[in-house]
Coordinates of C-alpha atoms and ligand atoms in Angstrom, one line a residue:
X1366 CA -80.3 5.0 33.1
X1367 CA -79.1 5.7 29.6
X1368 CA -81.1 8.9 28.9
X1369 CA -82.6 9.8 25.7
X1370 CA -85.8 11.2 24.2
X1371 CA -86.3 14.2 26.4
X1372 CA -82.9 15.8 26.8
X1373 CA -82.4 17.4 23.5
X1374 CA -78.7 18.2 24.4
X1375 CA -77.9 14.5 24.3
X1376 CA -77.2 13.3 20.7
X1377 CA -79.7 10.8 19.6
X1378 CA -78.3 7.5 18.4
X1379 CA -78.8 6.9 14.7
X1380 CA -77.7 3.3 14.6
X1381 CA -77.9 0.8 17.4
X1382 CA -75.8 -2.4 17.4
X1383 CA -78.3 -4.9 18.9
X1384 CA -76.5 -7.5 21.1
X1385 CA -77.6 -10.6 22.9
X1386 CA -75.8 -11.8 26.0
X1387 CA -75.8 -15.6 26.1
X1388 CA -75.0 -17.8 29.1
X1389 CA -74.2 -21.3 28.0
X1390 CA -73.7 -24.4 30.1
X1391 CA -72.0 -27.4 28.7
X1392 CA -73.0 -30.9 29.9
X1393 CA -71.9 -33.0 31.5
X1394 CA -68.7 -30.9 32.1
X1395 CA -70.7 -28.1 33.6
X1396 CA -68.4 -25.5 32.0
X1397 CA -70.1 -22.1 31.8
X1398 CA -69.5 -19.7 28.9
X1399 CA -70.5 -16.1 28.6
X1400 CA -71.0 -15.0 25.0
X1401 CA -71.9 -11.7 23.4
X1402 CA -73.5 -11.9 19.9
X1403 CA -74.1 -9.0 17.7
X1404 CA -77.5 -9.5 16.2
X1405 CA -77.0 -6.6 13.7
X1406 CA -73.7 -7.9 12.4
X1407 CA -74.5 -11.5 12.8
X1408 CA -71.3 -12.4 14.7
X1409 CA -69.9 -13.3 18.1
X1410 CA -68.2 -10.3 19.7
X1411 CA -66.8 -11.9 22.8
X1412 CA -66.6 -15.4 24.4
X1413 CA -65.2 -16.3 27.8
X1414 CA -65.3 -19.1 30.3
X1415 CA -66.4 -18.4 33.8
X1416 CA -65.5 -20.5 36.8
X1417 CA -67.4 -21.3 40.0
X1418 CA -70.8 -20.1 39.0
X1419 CA -74.2 -21.8 38.1
X1420 CA -76.6 -20.2 35.6
X1421 CA -80.4 -20.1 36.2
X1422 CA -82.1 -23.4 36.0
X1423 CA -84.1 -24.2 32.8
X1424 CA -87.6 -25.7 33.0
X1425 CA -86.2 -28.5 30.7
X1426 CA -83.7 -29.4 33.4
X1427 CA -86.5 -29.7 36.0
X1428 CA -88.6 -32.0 33.8
X1429 CA -85.6 -34.1 33.0
X1430 CA -84.7 -34.3 36.7
X1431 CA -88.2 -35.6 37.5
X1432 CA -88.0 -38.2 34.8
X1433 CA -84.6 -39.5 35.9
X1434 CA -85.5 -39.5 39.6
X1435 CA -88.7 -41.5 39.1
X1436 CA -86.6 -44.2 37.4
X1437 CA -83.8 -44.2 39.9
X1438 CA -83.3 -47.4 42.0
X1439 CA -82.7 -45.6 45.2
X1440 CA -85.9 -43.5 44.8
X1441 CA -88.0 -46.5 43.9
X1442 CA -86.6 -48.4 46.9
X1443 CA -87.5 -45.5 49.3
X1444 CA -91.0 -45.3 47.9
X1445 CA -91.4 -49.1 48.5
X1446 CA -90.5 -48.6 52.1
X1447 CA -93.4 -46.2 52.4
X1448 CA -95.8 -48.7 50.8
X1449 CA -95.8 -47.2 47.3
X1450 CA -95.1 -49.7 44.5
X1451 CA -96.6 -47.9 41.5
X1452 CA -94.1 -45.2 40.5
X1453 CA -96.8 -43.7 38.2
X1454 CA -98.3 -42.3 41.5
X1455 CA -95.2 -40.5 42.4
X1456 CA -94.4 -36.9 41.4
X1457 CA -91.3 -34.8 42.1
X1458 CA -90.8 -31.1 42.3
X1459 CA -87.1 -30.4 41.9
X1460 CA -85.9 -27.3 43.8
X1461 CA -82.6 -25.5 44.0
X1462 CA -80.4 -26.8 46.9
X1463 CA -79.7 -23.4 48.4
X1464 CA -76.0 -23.6 49.3
X1465 CA -73.7 -25.9 51.2
X1466 CA -69.9 -26.2 51.2
X1467 CA -70.0 -29.7 49.8
X1468 CA -71.9 -28.8 46.7
X1469 CA -69.2 -26.5 45.3
X1470 CA -68.5 -27.2 41.6
X1471 CA -71.6 -29.3 41.2
X1472 CA -75.0 -28.4 39.8
X1473 CA -77.5 -29.9 42.2
X1474 CA -81.2 -30.0 42.9
X1475 CA -83.1 -31.2 46.0
X1476 CA -86.2 -33.1 45.1
X1477 CA -89.5 -32.8 47.0
X1478 CA -91.5 -36.0 46.6
X1479 CA -95.3 -36.4 46.6
X1480 CA -97.8 -39.0 45.4
X1481 CA -101.1 -38.6 43.6
X1482 CA -104.1 -41.0 43.9
X1483 CA -105.2 -40.1 40.3
X1484 CA -103.8 -38.2 37.4
X1485 CA -104.8 -34.7 38.5
X1486 CA -105.1 -35.3 42.2
X1487 CA -103.6 -32.6 44.5
X1488 CA -100.2 -34.1 45.3
X1489 CA -99.6 -31.6 48.2
X1490 CA -102.0 -33.7 50.2
X1491 CA -99.7 -36.7 50.0
X1492 CA -96.1 -35.6 50.8
X1493 CA -93.4 -38.3 51.2
X1494 CA -90.7 -37.9 53.9
X1495 CA -87.5 -38.0 51.9
X1496 CA -85.6 -35.7 49.6
X1497 CA -83.2 -37.1 46.9
X1498 CA -80.3 -34.9 46.0
X1499 CA -79.8 -34.9 42.2
X1500 CA -76.8 -34.0 40.1
X1501 CA -78.2 -32.0 37.1
X1502 CA -75.1 -32.3 34.8
X1503 CA -74.5 -36.0 35.6
X1504 CA -78.2 -36.7 35.6
X1505 CA -78.0 -39.0 38.7
X1506 CA -79.1 -39.2 42.3
X1507 CA -76.2 -38.5 44.7
X1508 CA -77.9 -38.9 48.0
X1509 CA -81.3 -39.5 49.7
X1510 CA -82.1 -37.6 52.9
X1511 CA -84.9 -39.0 55.0
X1512 CA -86.4 -36.5 57.3
X1513 CA -86.1 -37.4 61.0
X1514 CA -89.2 -37.6 63.1
X1515 CA -89.4 -35.3 66.1
X1516 CA -91.3 -36.1 69.2
X1517 CA -92.9 -39.1 67.5
X1518 CA -92.9 -42.8 68.4
X1519 CA -92.6 -43.6 64.7
X1520 CA -89.4 -43.7 62.7
X1521 CA -91.2 -43.1 59.4
X1522 CA -94.7 -41.6 59.0
X1523 CA -97.5 -43.2 57.1
X1524 CA -98.3 -41.3 54.0
X1525 CA -101.7 -39.6 54.3
X1526 CA -104.0 -41.0 51.6
X1527 CA -107.0 -38.7 52.2
X1528 CA -107.6 -36.5 49.2
X1529 CA -107.9 -32.8 49.4
X1530 CA -109.1 -31.8 46.0
X1531 CA -109.8 -28.3 44.5
X1532 CA -110.6 -29.1 40.9
X1533 CA -114.4 -28.8 40.3
X1534 CA -114.5 -32.2 38.5
X1535 CA -113.3 -33.8 41.8
X1536 CA -115.5 -31.7 44.0
X1537 CA -118.5 -32.8 41.9
X1538 CA -120.9 -30.5 39.9
X1539 CA -123.6 -31.3 42.4
X1540 CA -121.5 -29.8 45.2
X1541 CA -120.7 -26.5 43.4
X1542 CA -122.6 -23.3 44.3
X1543 CA -125.6 -22.7 42.1
X1544 CA -126.6 -19.2 43.2
X1545 CA -124.1 -17.2 41.2
X1546 CA -125.6 -15.0 38.4
X1547 CA -123.3 -14.1 35.5
X1548 CA -121.3 -10.8 35.6
X1549 CA -120.4 -9.7 32.1
X1550 CA -117.7 -7.1 31.4
X1551 CA -118.2 -5.6 28.0
X1552 CA -116.4 -2.8 26.1
X1553 CA -118.8 -2.3 23.2
X1554 CA -116.6 0.4 21.6
X1555 CA -113.4 -1.5 22.2
X1556 CA -110.4 -0.8 24.4
X1557 CA -108.9 2.6 25.2
X1558 CA -105.3 1.6 24.7
X1559 CA -103.2 1.4 21.5
X1560 CA -100.2 -0.8 20.9
X1561 CA -97.5 -0.3 18.3
X1562 CA -95.0 -3.1 18.4
X1563 CA -93.8 -3.0 22.0
X1564 CA -95.1 0.6 22.6
X1565 CA -98.2 1.1 24.6
X1566 CA -100.3 4.3 24.9
X1567 CA -103.2 4.5 27.4
X1568 CA -104.9 7.6 28.5
X1569 CA -101.9 9.9 29.2
X1570 CA -99.4 7.1 29.8
X1571 CA -96.9 5.9 27.4
X1572 CA -94.5 3.0 27.9
X1573 CA -92.5 0.3 26.3
X1574 CA -92.9 -3.4 27.2
X1575 CA -90.3 -6.1 27.2
X1576 CA -90.0 -9.6 28.5
X1577 CA -87.0 -11.8 29.4
X1578 CA -86.4 -15.3 30.9
X1579 CA -85.5 -13.9 34.2
X1580 CA -87.6 -10.9 35.2
X1581 CA -90.5 -11.8 33.0
X1582 CA -92.3 -8.5 32.2
X1583 CA -90.2 -5.3 32.2
X1584 CA -91.7 -1.9 31.7
X1585 CA -89.5 0.7 30.2
X1586 CA -89.5 4.4 29.4
X1587 CA -92.7 5.3 31.3
X1588 CA -93.9 8.8 30.7
X1589 CA -97.1 10.8 31.4
X1590 CA -98.6 13.6 29.2
X1591 CA -99.5 16.6 31.4
X1592 CA -102.5 18.8 30.9
X1593 CA -100.5 21.2 28.8
X1594 CA -99.4 18.4 26.5
X1595 CA -95.8 18.1 27.9
X1596 CA -94.6 14.5 28.0
X1597 CA -93.0 14.1 31.4
X1598 CA -90.6 11.3 31.9
X1599 CA -91.1 9.1 35.0
X1600 CA -89.4 5.7 35.0
X1601 CA -86.7 4.4 32.8
X1602 CA -87.1 0.8 33.8
X1603 CA -89.2 -1.1 36.3
X1604 CA -88.9 -4.8 37.0
X1605 CA -89.3 -7.5 39.6
X1606 CA -85.6 -8.1 40.0
X1607 CA -85.4 -10.8 42.6
X1608 CA -87.5 -12.6 45.2
X1609 CA -86.8 -15.1 48.0
X1610 CA -89.0 -17.5 49.8
X1611 CA -87.0 -18.7 52.8
X1612 CA -88.7 -21.4 55.0
X1613 CA -88.5 -21.3 58.8
X1614 CA -88.2 -25.1 59.6
X1615 CA -84.7 -25.5 61.1
X1616 CA -84.3 -29.3 60.6
X1617 CA -82.7 -31.2 57.7
X1618 CA -83.5 -31.3 54.8
X1619 CA -86.1 -28.5 55.1
X1620 CA -83.6 -25.9 56.4
X1621 CA -82.3 -25.6 52.8
X1622 CA -85.7 -24.5 51.4
X1623 CA -85.1 -21.0 50.2
X1624 CA -86.4 -20.3 46.7
X1625 CA -85.1 -17.4 44.6
X1626 CA -87.8 -17.7 41.9
X1627 CA -86.3 -14.9 39.8
X1628 CA -82.6 -15.7 39.9
X1629 CA -82.7 -19.5 40.3
X1630 CA -85.6 -20.3 38.0
X1631 CA -86.5 -17.2 36.1
X1632 CA -90.0 -15.6 36.1
X1633 CA -90.0 -15.6 32.3
X1634 CA -89.2 -19.3 32.2
X1635 CA -92.0 -20.0 34.7
X1636 CA -94.7 -18.0 32.8
X1637 CA -98.0 -19.5 32.0
X1638 CA -99.5 -19.5 28.6
X1639 CA -102.9 -17.8 29.2
X1640 CA -104.3 -19.9 26.4
X1641 CA -104.7 -22.4 29.2
X1642 CA -106.9 -20.1 31.2
X1643 CA -106.8 -16.4 32.1
X1644 CA -108.0 -14.6 35.1
X1645 CA -108.6 -11.3 33.3
X1646 CA -112.1 -10.6 32.0
X1647 CA -113.3 -8.1 29.3
X1648 CA -111.4 -7.2 26.2
X1649 CA -108.0 -8.6 26.4
X1650 CA -104.9 -8.1 24.3
X1651 CA -102.3 -10.8 24.6
X1652 CA -98.6 -10.8 23.7
X1653 CA -96.5 -13.9 23.2
X1654 CA -93.1 -14.3 24.9
X1655 CA -90.1 -15.7 23.1
X1656 CA -87.4 -17.4 25.3
X1657 CA -84.9 -20.1 24.5
X1658 CA -85.2 -23.9 25.0
X1659 CA -82.3 -26.1 26.4
X1660 CA -80.6 -26.1 23.0
X1661 CA -80.9 -22.4 22.4
X1662 CA -83.8 -22.7 20.0
X1663 CA -86.7 -20.2 20.2
X1664 CA -89.3 -21.3 22.7
X1665 CA -92.6 -19.4 22.3
X1666 CA -95.0 -19.0 25.2
X1667 CA -98.3 -18.1 23.4
X1668 CA -100.4 -15.4 25.2
X1669 CA -97.9 -14.9 28.0
X1670 CA -98.8 -11.3 28.7
X1671 CA -102.3 -10.0 29.3
X1672 CA -103.2 -6.4 28.7
X1673 CA -106.6 -5.1 29.6
X1674 CA -108.6 -2.4 31.4
X1675 CA -110.4 -2.7 34.7
X1676 CA -113.0 -0.6 36.5
X1677 CA -111.7 0.1 40.0
X1678 CA -114.5 1.9 41.6
X1679 CA -114.5 5.5 42.7
X1680 CA -111.7 7.9 41.7
X1681 CA -113.3 10.9 43.4
X1682 CA -116.7 12.2 44.4
X1683 CA -118.2 15.2 46.1
X1684 CA -121.8 16.0 47.0
X1685 CA -122.9 19.5 47.9
X1686 CA -125.0 18.8 50.9
X1687 CA -127.0 22.0 50.5
X1688 CA -128.1 21.4 46.9
X1689 CA -127.7 17.6 46.7
X1690 CA -125.7 18.0 43.5
X1691 CA -123.1 15.3 43.2
X1692 CA -120.2 14.7 40.9
X1693 CA -118.3 11.4 40.8
X1694 CA -115.7 9.9 38.5
X1695 CA -115.0 6.3 38.3
X1696 CA -111.5 5.0 38.3
X1697 CA -110.1 2.8 35.6
X1698 CA -106.8 1.1 35.4
X1699 CA -104.6 -0.4 32.7
X1700 CA -103.4 -3.8 33.8
X1701 CA -100.3 -5.5 32.3
X1702 CA -99.8 -8.8 33.8
X1703 CA -98.4 -12.3 33.6
X1704 CA -98.8 -15.4 35.8
X1705 CA -96.0 -17.7 36.9
X1706 CA -96.1 -21.1 38.3
X1707 CA -93.2 -21.8 40.7
X1708 CA -93.9 -25.5 41.3
X1709 CA -96.5 -25.4 44.1
X1710 CA -97.0 -21.6 44.2
X1711 CA -98.6 -19.5 41.5
X1712 CA -97.9 -15.7 41.4
X1713 CA -100.0 -13.2 39.5
X1714 CA -97.7 -10.3 38.7
X1715 CA -99.6 -7.0 37.9
X1716 CA -98.4 -3.6 36.7
X1717 CA -101.3 -1.1 37.1
X1718 CA -101.5 2.4 35.7
X1719 CA -104.3 4.7 36.9
X1720 CA -105.9 7.9 35.6
X1721 CA -104.6 10.0 38.5
X1722 CA -101.0 9.3 37.6
X1723 CA -100.6 6.5 40.1
X1724 CA -98.5 3.5 39.3
X1725 CA -99.0 0.3 41.3
X1726 CA -97.3 -3.1 41.4
X1727 CA -99.1 -6.0 42.9
X1728 CA -98.3 -9.6 43.5
X1729 CA -101.1 -12.1 44.0
X1730 CA -99.8 -15.2 45.7
X1731 CA -101.9 -18.3 45.2
X1732 CA -101.6 -21.9 44.3
X1733 CA -100.5 -24.5 46.7
X1734 CA -98.7 -24.4 50.0
X1735 CA -95.5 -26.3 50.1
X1736 CA -96.4 -29.2 52.4
X1737 CA -94.4 -31.8 54.3
X1738 CA -95.6 -35.0 56.0
X1739 CA -96.0 -35.5 59.8
X1740 CA -96.4 -38.7 61.7
X1741 CA -99.8 -39.1 63.2
X1742 CA -98.5 -38.1 66.6
X1743 CA -96.4 -35.2 65.5
X1744 CA -97.0 -31.4 65.8
X1745 CA -95.9 -28.8 63.3
X1746 CA -95.5 -25.9 65.8
X1747 CA -93.7 -23.6 66.1
X1748 CA -92.3 -23.8 62.5
X1749 CA -95.5 -24.8 60.6
X1750 CA -99.3 -25.2 60.7
X1751 CA -101.1 -28.5 60.5
X1752 CA -103.5 -27.6 57.6
X1753 CA -105.0 -31.2 57.4
X1754 CA -104.2 -34.3 59.3
X1755 CA -100.5 -35.1 59.0
X1756 CA -99.9 -32.2 56.6
X1757 CA -97.4 -29.5 57.8
X1758 CA -97.4 -26.2 55.9
X1759 CA -94.1 -24.7 57.0
X1760 CA -93.9 -21.0 57.8
X1761 CA -92.1 -18.8 55.3
X1762 CA -91.7 -15.4 53.8
X1763 CA -92.2 -14.2 50.3
X1764 CA -89.9 -11.2 49.8
X1765 CA -89.8 -9.3 46.5
X1766 CA -87.2 -6.9 45.4
X1767 CA -88.4 -4.3 42.8
X1768 CA -85.8 -2.5 40.8
X1769 CA -87.1 1.0 40.0
X1770 CA -85.0 3.1 37.8
X1771 CA -86.6 6.6 38.0
X1772 CA -86.3 9.6 35.7
X1773 CA -88.7 12.0 37.5
X1774 CA -88.7 14.9 35.1
X1775 CA -85.1 14.1 34.1
X1776 CA -82.2 11.9 34.7
X1777 CA -80.9 13.2 38.0
X1778 CA -83.1 12.4 41.0
X1779 CA -82.7 12.1 44.8
X1780 CA -84.7 10.2 47.5
X1781 CA -86.2 11.9 50.6
X1782 CA -87.2 9.8 53.6
X1783 CA -90.0 11.2 55.8
X1784 CA -91.1 10.1 59.3
X1785 CA -94.1 11.7 60.8
X1786 CA -93.2 12.5 64.4
X1787 CA -94.8 14.2 67.5
X1788 CA -93.6 17.7 68.1
X1789 CA -90.3 18.0 69.9
X1790 CA -91.9 20.5 72.2
X1791 CA -93.5 19.4 75.5
X1792 CA -97.2 19.8 76.2
X1793 CA -97.7 23.4 77.4
X1794 CA -94.9 24.8 75.2
X1795 CA -96.1 27.8 73.2
X1796 CA -95.6 25.8 70.0
X1797 CA -97.5 22.8 71.5
X1798 CA -99.9 24.2 74.0
X1799 CA -102.3 21.3 74.2
X1800 CA -99.8 18.7 72.9
X1801 CA -101.5 17.8 69.6
X1802 CA -98.7 19.0 67.3
X1803 CA -97.0 16.5 64.9
X1804 CA -95.4 16.8 61.5
X1805 CA -93.2 15.3 58.9
X1806 CA -89.5 15.2 59.3
X1807 CA -87.6 14.6 56.1
X1808 CA -84.0 14.0 55.1
X1809 CA -82.5 13.5 51.7
X1810 CA -80.2 10.6 51.3
X1811 CA -76.7 11.8 50.2
X1812 CA -74.9 8.5 49.8
X1813 CA -75.3 4.7 49.5
X1814 CA -74.5 4.2 53.2
X1815 CA -77.5 6.3 54.3
X1816 CA -79.7 5.0 51.6
X1817 CA -80.1 1.5 53.1
X1818 CA -83.1 1.9 55.2
X1819 CA -85.8 0.0 57.1
X1820 CA -89.6 0.3 57.2
X1821 CA -90.9 2.1 60.2
X1822 CA -94.7 1.7 60.7
X1823 CA -94.7 3.6 64.0
X1824 CA -93.5 6.8 62.2
X1825 CA -95.5 6.2 59.0
X1826 CA -92.2 6.3 57.1
X1827 CA -92.4 7.0 53.4
X1828 CA -90.0 7.8 50.6
X1829 CA -90.2 10.2 47.7
X1830 CA -88.2 10.3 44.5
X1831 CA -87.6 13.9 43.8
X1832 CA -86.1 16.1 41.2
X1833 CA -84.3 18.8 43.1
X1834 CA -83.7 20.9 40.0
X1835 CA -87.5 21.3 39.4
X1836 CA -89.3 23.2 42.2
X1837 CA -93.1 22.9 42.1
X1838 CA -94.6 26.4 41.7
X1839 CA -97.3 25.9 44.4
X1840 CA -95.7 23.5 46.9
X1841 CA -92.3 25.2 46.7
X1842 CA -90.8 21.8 47.0
X1843 CA -89.0 19.6 44.4
X1844 CA -91.5 17.7 42.2
X1845 CA -91.7 14.0 43.1
X1846 CA -93.3 10.6 43.2
X1847 CA -94.0 9.1 46.6
X1848 CA -93.3 5.4 47.4
X1849 CA -96.3 4.0 49.3
X1850 CA -95.2 0.6 50.7
X1851 CA -96.9 -1.4 53.3
X1852 CA -94.0 -1.4 55.9
X1853 CA -93.8 -5.2 55.8
X1854 CA -91.1 -6.9 58.0
X1855 CA -87.9 -7.7 56.2
X1856 CA -86.1 -11.0 56.2
X1857 CA -86.4 -12.8 59.5
X1858 CA -83.6 -15.3 59.0
X1859 CA -80.7 -14.3 61.2
X1860 CA -77.5 -12.5 60.0
X1861 CA -74.9 -15.3 59.4
X1862 CA -77.5 -17.7 58.2
X1863 CA -77.3 -19.0 54.6
X1864 CA -80.6 -17.4 53.7
X1865 CA -79.7 -14.0 55.1
X1866 CA -76.2 -13.9 53.5
X1867 CA -77.6 -14.9 50.1
X1868 CA -80.5 -12.6 50.3
X1869 CA -79.1 -9.5 52.0
X1870 CA -81.2 -7.4 49.7
X1871 CA -84.3 -8.5 51.6
X1872 CA -82.9 -7.5 55.0
X1873 CA -83.6 -3.8 54.2
X1874 CA -86.8 -2.2 52.9
X1875 CA -85.1 0.3 50.6
X1876 CA -81.7 0.7 49.0
X1877 CA -80.7 3.5 46.7
X1878 CA -77.7 3.1 44.4
X1879 CA -76.1 4.9 41.6
X1880 CA -77.2 3.6 38.2
X1881 CA -74.8 1.1 36.7
X1882 CA -75.9 -0.8 33.5
X1883 CA -74.5 -4.1 34.9
X1884 CA -76.3 -3.9 38.2
X1885 CA -79.7 -5.5 37.5
X1886 CA -80.0 -8.2 40.1
X1887 CA -80.0 -7.5 43.9
X1888 CA -79.0 -11.1 44.8
X1889 CA -76.3 -11.3 42.2
X1890 CA -76.3 -12.3 38.5
X1891 CA -75.3 -15.9 39.3
X1892 CA -77.9 -16.6 42.0
X1893 CA -78.2 -20.4 41.6
X1894 CA -76.1 -22.0 44.5
X1895 CA -74.7 -18.6 45.2
X1896 CA -72.2 -18.7 48.1
X1897 CA -73.3 -16.6 51.1
X1898 CA -71.1 -13.6 50.9
X1899 CA -71.1 -9.8 50.8
X1900 CA -69.9 -10.0 47.2
X1901 CA -73.5 -10.6 45.9
X1902 CA -75.8 -8.0 44.4
X1903 CA -76.7 -5.1 46.6
X1904 CA -74.0 -5.6 49.3
X1905 CA -71.4 -5.6 46.4
X1906 CA -73.0 -2.6 44.6
X1907 CA -72.8 -0.6 47.9
X1908 CA -69.4 -1.7 49.2
X1909 CA -67.9 1.6 48.0
X1910 CA -69.8 4.6 49.3
X1911 CA -71.3 6.5 46.3
X1912 CA -73.3 9.7 46.0
X1913 CA -77.0 9.2 45.4
X1914 CA -78.1 12.9 45.6
X1915 CA -78.9 14.6 42.3
X1916 CA -77.6 11.5 40.5
X1917 CA -78.8 8.9 38.0
X1918 CA -80.2 6.6 40.7
X1919 CA -81.9 3.2 41.1
X1920 CA -84.3 2.3 44.0
X1921 CA -84.5 -1.3 45.2
X1922 CA -87.7 -1.8 47.2
X1923 CA -88.4 -4.8 49.3
X1924 CA -92.0 -5.8 50.0
X1925 CA -93.8 -9.1 50.7
X1926 CA -95.7 -11.5 52.9
X1927 CA -94.7 -13.2 56.1
X1928 CA -96.8 -16.3 55.7
X1929 CA -98.0 -18.3 58.7
X1930 CA -100.3 -20.6 56.7
X1931 CA -103.9 -21.0 57.7
X1932 CA -106.0 -24.1 57.3
X1933 CA -108.1 -22.0 54.8
X1934 CA -105.0 -21.7 52.6
X1935 CA -105.4 -25.4 51.9
X1936 CA -106.0 -27.2 49.5
X1937 CA -105.6 -24.1 47.4
X1938 CA -104.7 -20.7 48.7
X1939 CA -107.1 -17.8 48.2
X1940 CA -105.1 -14.9 46.7
X1941 CA -102.9 -13.1 49.2
X1942 CA -101.8 -9.7 47.9
X1943 CA -98.8 -7.4 48.4
X1944 CA -97.1 -4.7 46.5
X1945 CA -96.6 -0.9 46.5
X1946 CA -97.6 2.3 44.8
X1947 CA -95.8 5.2 43.3
X1948 CA -98.0 8.3 43.5
X1949 CA -97.4 11.8 42.2
X1950 CA -96.6 14.0 45.1
X1951 CA -96.4 17.7 44.3
X1952 CA -95.7 16.8 40.7
X1953 CA -98.8 18.0 38.8
X1954 CA -100.7 21.3 39.2
X1955 CA -103.7 19.5 40.8
X1956 CA -105.7 16.3 40.5
X1957 CA -104.6 14.9 37.2
X1958 CA -107.9 13.1 36.7
X1959 CA -110.0 16.3 36.9
X1960 CA -110.7 16.0 33.2
X1961 CA -112.5 12.7 33.6
X1962 CA -116.2 12.8 32.6
X1963 CA -118.8 12.0 35.2
X1964 CA -119.6 8.3 35.8
X1965 CA -122.0 6.8 33.4
X1966 CA -125.2 6.4 35.4
X1967 CA -127.0 4.8 32.4
X1968 CA -125.3 1.4 32.8
X1969 CA -126.6 0.9 36.4
X1970 CA -129.9 -0.5 37.4
X1971 CA -131.6 -1.5 40.6
X1972 CA -130.3 -4.8 42.0
X1973 CA -133.8 -6.3 42.2
X1974 CA -135.1 -5.0 38.9
X1975 CA -136.1 -7.8 36.5
X1976 CA -133.1 -9.1 34.6
X1977 CA -134.4 -7.7 31.3
X1978 CA -135.2 -4.2 32.7
X1979 CA -133.6 -1.3 31.0
X1980 CA -130.9 0.7 32.7
X1981 CA -132.0 3.5 34.9
X1982 CA -130.5 6.2 37.0
X1983 CA -130.8 4.1 40.1
X1984 CA -133.2 5.3 42.8
X1985 CA -132.2 2.6 45.2
X1986 CA -134.0 3.8 48.3
X1987 CA -135.4 0.8 50.2
Ligands
ABN29 N1 -90.6 -22.6 44.5 C1 -89.4 -23.2 44.0 C2 -89.5 -23.8 42.6 C3 -89.8 -22.9 41.6 C4 -89.9 -23.4 40.3 C5 -89.7 -24.8 40.1 C6 -89.3 -25.6 41.1 C7 -89.3 -25.1 42.4
CU30 CU1 -96.7 -18.4 51.3

């Protein structure tokens, strides 16, 4: 964390040389160049060639791949063998190849092939059984891998033609529910946030927003104004720094399905323009994102970022049972989000800020399961679920790595790990007479070896980012923010596997490292076709033991979903959520939302009152 703003002893920069880091790939040679350009001086400051690495894919390369593949003789011939003669019915999702010895020096994609029965039919209902291997730089097919049937009397499956639609125009208006009355969210006096350039103020929160091709939305310099007006620094930079979706099927070609949607494709690159449809309701402020196209020209995604407020129910309430007097305050959150489409899957990525000083990050996974075809007599178990006849949705995980660069009341922070354990004393001991005693047991990580730790649901394990130089006057403990994570299981692929060795970050729930400006990506900067090794990202950053106590530190938090698909996830998956919260813990002098006015009772009315009835105070006794 480069620290400024709050520490008056640090000289403030008066002039900043703004620089851009450019990664360039030349085609067809595949040579990769790293260039630093000074934007203020309008010149190149460094330029070097790098060997043996592959930059993040560009959406342009994926679209180009689909076009070339659909016109390739081998692909056309393979489709014919399956009875498909009209190539306009065929659609191809090009994926990263993962890693294999034989691909060294090449830039390849594996293509997942589907058909559609009409222009916007759901292609994941009609998977084909072969994967072409495609050379991105040479723009040609290098191999075709036909999946072998297992426990089937057929050599090739028939391609299921039954449609599994989800678009309302396919389902038919007559089949849509008709009993939904409108819900309207209105903010008659406007929104409660203000935006100046990239700066955002909402309630007592202040932050800076940025966006890049790789992490998408990044939140910087988050601070909170305390009751006495002090601006208290909290987080220097928070971003979704990597994710991996490893699939469980052990057979060729599916055993190389492991998508790193941040490092291989780029969340920024995959971001939707919300012009095309937005899931946020109410008064919305949109921001455009500017990325670069395949030639390095600006590529604008209009309305990429959505900023709005949401009512989230109760923040607190108490009723005096003697007098019947009640006071309740409703909770509102600021939502800053974008939505990415990673071929079949869609992810809503939400940063939430609450009025009680809580920060939350949530991923909403939706879209389409990645499907493969089965022969009519084949089973998907134990590596997949049959979600419709002949359609195998293979088991997988979605593991996310959040990079949290804290500055809780200052630059130097520590991390304490707490397990809640039964008393060490046996039942009957004077300090545990009836055996009910339990309590938190904490340790503060001193170095990077200790600070690689696992979830432990049995002990309700949690972590707190603390500032040991600021002791809370009441709690007599360092001020802090608690990490509330759902204790999800880490990577299930075995040590030694390609998935595990490329995604070692996901094998631990929490890592803490010393801040280093070049350490942004837990799976390594060059993630595409990265060679399984301990020289990538977090294993590399932690090779040398470093102090993480009272230091400028960074937390890397893994959370996610272990997805055993359900039939109900098909043909389109209802949102599945995961994420974490950072909650003030002995940081403020009391509930920071205490100054919220009582909930507005005027805007409620009895559920069965006539639609045009005026609002009332809601005597809802039945
Ligand atoms: N889920 C893998 C992926 C992401 C983006 C584009 C193609 C494939
Ligand atoms: Cu999933």
